[in-house]
Amino acid sequence: AVIKAISGKTITLETPLQYEHFGAATLDSTKSGAIDIRSEVVHLTRNIKVQGTNEDKWGGHIVTSHNVDTGFVDGKLISIPRKGYALIDHVEFVNCSQYDTDKAAVRFANFNSLTSTDTKSSLTNSAIHNGLGIGVMVTSADDVTIDNNVVFFTHVGGIWMKKSHNTKITNNVVGGMGTRYWSGETRLDEIAGYNLCNHDQNCKNLIVKNNIMGGFERIGFVLPTVDCSQLSNYENNLAHTVQHGAFVLKNNLLAGKECFANFKAYKTMEQGVLTYQNYKAISVSNVETLDCGRGVTIMIGKSDDSNPIEIKDVTIWGESDLLPKDAGSMCIDIYGFWLSASSIGGKKFPESMLSALPYEKIKSYANWNTEVSVTNIQFRNWKSATRQS
């Protein structure tokens, strides 16, 4: 939408919106609990603009990195270390990123073990939109802050992080994602809005708070578990209008029980929260879902003497009559809670080989040593006069 005029708190658009979007001045907790189902409104333009060309589907690419230059000085070959950093604030990136590569519109790469005197890089208050690849990539780069940015309509991913430590991803909005139409949509594609520390990587002290993912055909958040004493590392993250809200990964830095908490999801085609990895033990708490096709599914894929699963303090809403009606293929049956189980094998993301089975199913022998504890699960608005009753 294009803004025509602004008068105080009133914005007038050039043309009416094509679809219905719910909005309200305050939340109605009787309709959606603590889940904010009001439509997001984001601003995509900035005074500073970086615009890439579109040559063979490759757009612009801004990278910050450490490097070592070599050259001859007075007949001697010498090496000169170069330390790069970037403080990017209030910048608009258009048609940037490269398809089928990790070269995002904005990329931080290859600087580990920073000292207290090194300047820490950040991307803040910026807008990245209309790219063919990934919006933001942090790879093998420590102490990077990604805060209060908008990533809109990038075809593969929004904000990704690999093999990095002390990363802070806070207050961002990712939405309107496309699909990888040039290679075909399959479950082998690594496509997620927030794809954080995937592929059995080790990532210390990851902070993910107050982020939103809205509008995507695949997974909203892919992220690892945390130490059960550090549940506050993840807070108030929300996914909606996606296939899966969150796919939780095993954290290779942890032994024993692993935890995931403080997540919300609504209007997902399948799970609001899903995991099926080789945990010794897993605890999921403080989760709230609404209008999610398969609600909450917590599984273990490992054969052990004991594989306890703990699920507590979860609220599962059926529907809310405040949201627009679904239609066609978007109108699906909804289930609140799928009973947990354990099998010898689990599921990876992306899958190592193509399977027609959904993420919560696998061809594997069952594990008979699983104990499941479910405490304080509340179901709301499943029989009231909601929009599909």
XYZ file of C-alpha atoms in Angstrom:
389
model
C 0.000 0.000 0.000
C 1.103 3.567 -0.702
C 0.475 6.337 1.841
C -1.430 9.287 0.394
C -1.625 11.500 3.458
C -0.853 11.517 7.192
C -2.826 13.581 9.688
C -1.914 12.966 13.301
C -2.503 9.247 13.905
C -4.631 8.847 10.775
C -3.068 7.468 7.581
C -4.887 7.664 4.241
C -3.872 5.189 1.530
C -3.835 5.758 -2.230
C -6.116 2.724 -2.786
C -8.175 0.513 -0.440
C -6.657 -2.689 0.906
C -7.497 -5.774 -1.133
C -8.150 -8.081 1.831
C -9.672 -7.757 5.275
C -7.173 -7.091 8.086
C -8.137 -7.085 11.745
C -7.173 -4.090 13.834
C -8.098 -2.691 17.237
C -6.815 -0.148 19.728
C -6.494 -2.768 22.489
C -6.335 -6.540 22.832
C -9.400 -8.554 23.846
C -7.992 -11.348 26.003
C -11.327 -13.200 25.939
C -10.902 -13.674 22.173
C -7.186 -14.432 21.817
C -5.572 -14.512 25.263
C -2.067 -13.048 25.212
C -1.709 -13.524 21.433
C -1.703 -10.215 19.566
C -3.779 -10.993 16.463
C -3.890 -7.398 15.236
C -2.404 -6.881 11.784
C 1.143 -5.566 11.584
C 1.719 -2.281 9.776
C 5.316 -1.664 8.736
C 7.111 1.139 6.911
C 9.369 0.029 4.038
C 10.947 3.290 2.888
C 13.971 5.061 4.377
C 15.900 8.196 3.388
C 19.045 6.159 2.671
C 18.376 3.593 -0.057
C 20.558 0.803 -1.454
C 19.078 -0.679 -4.618
C 20.515 -3.637 -6.506
C 20.132 -4.467 -10.158
C 18.510 -7.678 -11.352
C 21.136 -9.423 -13.439
C 20.391 -13.153 -13.776
C 18.376 -13.001 -10.522
C 21.371 -11.697 -8.538
C 20.742 -8.517 -6.608
C 22.941 -6.392 -4.390
C 24.989 -7.866 -1.547
C 26.437 -5.906 1.378
C 28.966 -7.890 3.423
C 30.927 -7.057 6.582
C 33.867 -9.329 7.371
C 37.349 -9.721 8.780
C 40.060 -10.521 6.259
C 43.811 -10.863 5.835
C 45.412 -9.043 2.910
C 48.770 -10.196 1.564
C 51.206 -8.364 -0.666
C 54.837 -7.513 -1.311
C 56.391 -4.568 0.520
C 60.089 -3.845 -0.131
C 60.406 -7.247 -1.717
C 58.884 -9.084 1.227
C 55.539 -10.869 1.340
C 53.578 -9.574 4.315
C 50.104 -10.171 5.721
C 47.936 -7.366 7.019
C 44.860 -8.236 9.116
C 41.778 -6.188 8.338
C 38.962 -5.925 10.868
C 35.632 -4.922 9.425
C 32.548 -3.768 11.263
C 29.308 -2.064 10.261
C 26.758 -0.027 12.186
C 23.846 0.088 9.756
C 20.887 2.173 10.896
C 17.744 3.429 9.119
C 18.699 2.105 5.662
C 16.421 0.675 2.958
C 17.652 -2.274 0.848
C 15.731 -3.072 -2.343
C 16.345 -5.953 -4.754
C 19.344 -7.150 -2.786
C 20.477 -10.784 -2.140
C 21.346 -13.671 -4.451
C 19.132 -16.671 -5.031
C 20.283 -20.180 -4.031
C 23.267 -18.816 -2.086
C 23.783 -17.544 1.472
C 24.716 -14.116 0.136
C 21.931 -12.178 1.759
C 21.039 -8.554 1.213
C 23.008 -7.793 4.401
C 25.603 -10.331 5.565
C 27.987 -10.430 8.513
C 30.663 -13.103 8.103
C 33.901 -14.499 9.464
C 34.700 -12.582 12.619
C 34.919 -14.683 15.766
C 36.416 -14.160 19.214
C 36.075 -10.387 19.289
C 37.848 -8.509 22.072
C 36.370 -5.908 24.393
C 37.935 -3.146 22.272
C 36.491 -4.397 18.966
C 33.452 -2.538 17.656
C 30.417 -4.832 17.518
C 28.386 -4.813 14.302
C 24.670 -4.151 14.131
C 21.737 -3.725 11.772
C 18.961 -1.590 13.247
C 15.779 0.232 12.208
C 16.204 -0.778 8.566
C 13.967 -2.219 5.830
C 14.897 -5.015 3.426
C 12.386 -5.922 0.757
C 11.781 -7.416 -2.675
C 14.844 -9.667 -2.828
C 15.240 -13.079 -4.425
C 17.241 -14.689 -1.630
C 17.754 -14.100 2.096
C 17.270 -10.805 3.902
C 19.931 -10.988 6.646
C 22.653 -13.600 7.202
C 24.994 -13.838 10.198
C 27.515 -16.621 9.606
C 30.608 -17.335 11.709
C 30.301 -13.814 13.114
C 30.091 -13.047 16.831
C 28.427 -10.282 18.829
C 26.066 -9.104 16.069
C 22.819 -7.298 16.934
C 19.819 -7.398 14.577
C 17.164 -5.115 16.063
C 13.932 -3.433 14.965
C 14.164 -4.237 11.260
C 11.573 -5.149 8.626
C 12.240 -7.904 6.084
C 9.455 -8.138 3.522
C 8.948 -10.273 0.411
C 12.281 -12.028 0.155
C 11.895 -15.394 -1.547
C 13.988 -17.773 0.550
C 14.466 -16.440 4.068
C 14.183 -13.477 6.362
C 16.825 -13.477 9.130
C 19.284 -16.393 9.249
C 22.193 -17.166 11.569
C 24.809 -19.928 11.370
C 27.748 -20.900 13.598
C 27.807 -17.616 15.526
C 27.857 -16.641 19.206
C 26.349 -13.822 21.275
C 23.823 -13.004 18.545
C 20.885 -10.773 19.488
C 17.812 -10.891 17.255
C 15.130 -8.642 18.714
C 12.030 -6.630 17.726
C 12.087 -7.586 14.031
C 9.197 -8.206 11.638
C 9.553 -10.675 8.758
C 6.615 -11.112 6.411
C 5.191 -11.613 2.958
C 7.727 -14.284 2.036
C 7.729 -15.747 -1.443
C 8.700 -19.262 -2.505
C 11.749 -20.604 -4.262
C 9.898 -20.892 -7.532
C 13.030 -21.272 -9.640
C 14.092 -24.617 -8.082
C 10.725 -25.988 -7.044
C 9.224 -26.123 -3.571
C 10.241 -29.297 -1.720
C 10.879 -30.254 1.875
C 14.565 -30.509 1.014
C 14.706 -26.752 0.639
C 16.002 -24.930 3.688
C 13.334 -22.260 3.755
C 12.377 -20.459 6.958
C 11.629 -16.935 8.082
C 14.001 -17.045 11.067
C 16.503 -19.875 10.473
C 18.837 -19.859 13.471
C 21.713 -22.226 14.246
C 20.571 -25.078 11.993
C 22.512 -28.140 10.739
C 23.807 -29.350 14.137
C 25.765 -26.156 14.704
C 27.000 -24.821 18.025
C 25.769 -21.329 18.875
C 26.348 -19.859 22.330
C 24.173 -17.249 24.004
C 21.548 -16.724 21.312
C 18.971 -14.069 22.260
C 15.664 -14.074 20.347
C 12.962 -11.747 21.679
C 9.882 -9.859 20.461
C 10.104 -10.997 16.816
C 7.181 -11.537 14.433
C 6.885 -13.816 11.414
C 3.757 -13.353 9.315
C 2.859 -14.733 5.896
C 4.974 -17.611 4.599
C 4.487 -21.041 3.008
C 7.005 -22.822 5.204
C 8.356 -22.502 8.759
C 8.269 -19.293 10.780
C 11.071 -19.982 13.280
C 13.746 -22.691 13.210
C 15.798 -22.389 16.391
C 17.556 -24.562 18.991
C 16.535 -25.338 22.541
C 18.093 -23.438 25.436
C 19.474 -24.397 28.814
C 16.523 -24.728 31.195
C 18.053 -22.038 33.424
C 18.064 -19.559 30.520
C 14.442 -19.564 29.367
C 14.471 -15.762 29.206
C 16.794 -15.949 26.164
C 13.602 -16.519 24.147
C 10.648 -14.241 24.858
C 7.464 -13.102 23.139
C 8.170 -14.413 19.636
C 5.130 -14.800 17.390
C 4.436 -16.633 14.124
C 1.217 -16.507 12.131
C -0.123 -17.287 8.669
C 2.613 -19.864 8.054
C 2.782 -23.635 7.558
C 4.546 -24.293 10.892
C 5.047 -21.727 13.633
C 8.260 -23.045 15.195
C 10.426 -26.085 14.470
C 12.621 -26.630 17.549
C 16.128 -28.073 17.117
C 18.309 -30.057 19.465
C 21.097 -27.961 20.981
C 24.413 -29.815 20.719
C 25.898 -27.718 23.530
C 23.456 -29.218 26.031
C 23.386 -32.557 27.782
C 20.394 -33.927 29.648
C 17.103 -32.036 29.595
C 16.688 -29.249 27.030
C 14.027 -26.535 27.109
C 11.935 -24.359 24.823
C 9.543 -21.695 26.088
C 7.751 -18.378 25.593
C 6.325 -18.718 22.079
C 3.013 -17.821 20.438
C 1.455 -18.836 17.123
C -1.858 -18.418 15.330
C -3.370 -19.363 11.958
C -0.795 -22.009 11.041
C -1.659 -24.659 8.468
C 0.047 -27.322 10.581
C 1.836 -27.165 13.958
C 2.144 -24.018 16.006
C 5.117 -25.629 17.783
C 6.787 -28.837 16.590
C 9.898 -30.776 17.494
C 11.035 -34.320 16.687
C 14.756 -34.571 17.443
C 17.148 -36.839 19.341
C 16.748 -35.379 22.818
C 17.685 -37.099 26.031
C 14.790 -35.150 27.558
C 12.737 -32.143 26.414
C 10.609 -29.596 28.289
C 8.249 -27.151 26.512
C 6.446 -24.457 28.487
C 4.597 -21.139 28.250
C 3.305 -21.687 24.723
C 0.041 -20.273 23.359
C -1.576 -21.165 20.023
C -4.771 -20.149 18.248
C -6.369 -21.590 15.094
C -3.407 -23.874 14.394
C -4.005 -26.904 12.184
C -2.131 -29.372 14.380
C -1.554 -27.323 17.502
C 1.386 -28.480 19.596
C 3.393 -31.610 18.741
C 6.370 -32.551 20.926
C 8.230 -35.746 19.937
C 11.586 -37.386 20.623
C 13.540 -39.301 17.991
C 16.025 -41.305 20.032
C 16.237 -44.712 21.660
C 17.401 -44.444 25.279
C 16.728 -45.963 28.668
C 14.473 -43.008 29.414
C 13.208 -40.219 27.155
C 10.993 -37.974 29.305
C 8.839 -35.307 27.658
C 7.470 -32.457 29.773
C 4.783 -30.060 28.531
C 3.412 -27.433 30.885
C 1.646 -24.063 31.041
C 0.221 -24.213 27.512
C -2.959 -22.501 26.287
C -4.519 -23.804 23.068
C -7.283 -21.727 21.505
C -9.654 -23.064 18.899
C -10.587 -20.002 16.895
C -11.414 -16.330 17.250
C -14.340 -14.614 15.563
C -12.213 -11.481 15.272
C -10.136 -12.971 12.461
C -11.249 -12.990 8.808
C -12.915 -16.154 7.556
C -10.833 -18.779 5.801
C -11.765 -20.000 2.344
C -10.807 -22.726 -0.109
C -7.632 -24.658 0.711
C -7.009 -22.367 3.684
C -10.108 -23.701 5.457
C -8.720 -26.713 7.325
C -9.636 -28.915 10.256
C -7.860 -27.887 13.435
C -6.484 -30.022 16.253
C -5.249 -28.619 19.529
C -2.758 -31.111 20.902
C -1.173 -34.195 19.353
C -0.120 -36.768 21.933
C 3.633 -36.996 22.366
C 5.654 -40.110 21.621
C 9.194 -41.275 20.968
C 10.718 -43.356 18.192
C 14.196 -44.547 17.357
C 14.545 -42.013 14.533
C 13.578 -38.326 14.413
C 13.215 -35.570 11.825
C 15.740 -33.038 10.609
C 15.136 -29.715 8.966
C 15.643 -29.674 6.107
C 15.158 -33.385 5.617
C 18.125 -35.366 4.296
C 15.924 -37.109 1.748
C 12.555 -36.254 0.297
C 9.594 -37.747 2.140
C 5.877 -37.479 1.577
C 5.317 -37.837 5.320
C 4.647 -34.722 7.395
C 7.239 -33.631 9.931
C 5.506 -35.345 12.843
C 5.591 -38.796 11.183
C 8.475 -41.122 10.366
C 9.016 -44.724 9.297
C 10.744 -45.943 12.431
C 10.362 -48.353 15.326
C 8.759 -46.981 18.469
C 10.691 -46.385 21.662
C 8.929 -47.892 24.679
C 10.902 -45.983 27.321
C 9.147 -42.632 27.052
C 7.358 -40.882 29.904
C 5.174 -37.887 29.068
C 4.129 -35.335 31.671
C 1.417 -32.820 30.686
C 0.569 -30.118 33.244
C -1.718 -27.086 33.108
C -2.917 -27.356 29.502
C -5.941 -25.125 28.846
C -8.265 -25.385 25.841
C -10.364 -22.328 25.016
C -12.968 -21.331 22.394
C -13.442 -24.803 20.949
C -17.225 -24.878 21.252
C -18.169 -21.226 21.243
C -19.755 -19.395 18.294
C -16.546 -18.951 16.394
C -16.169 -18.349 12.682
C -16.272 -22.003 11.536
C -18.653 -23.501 14.102
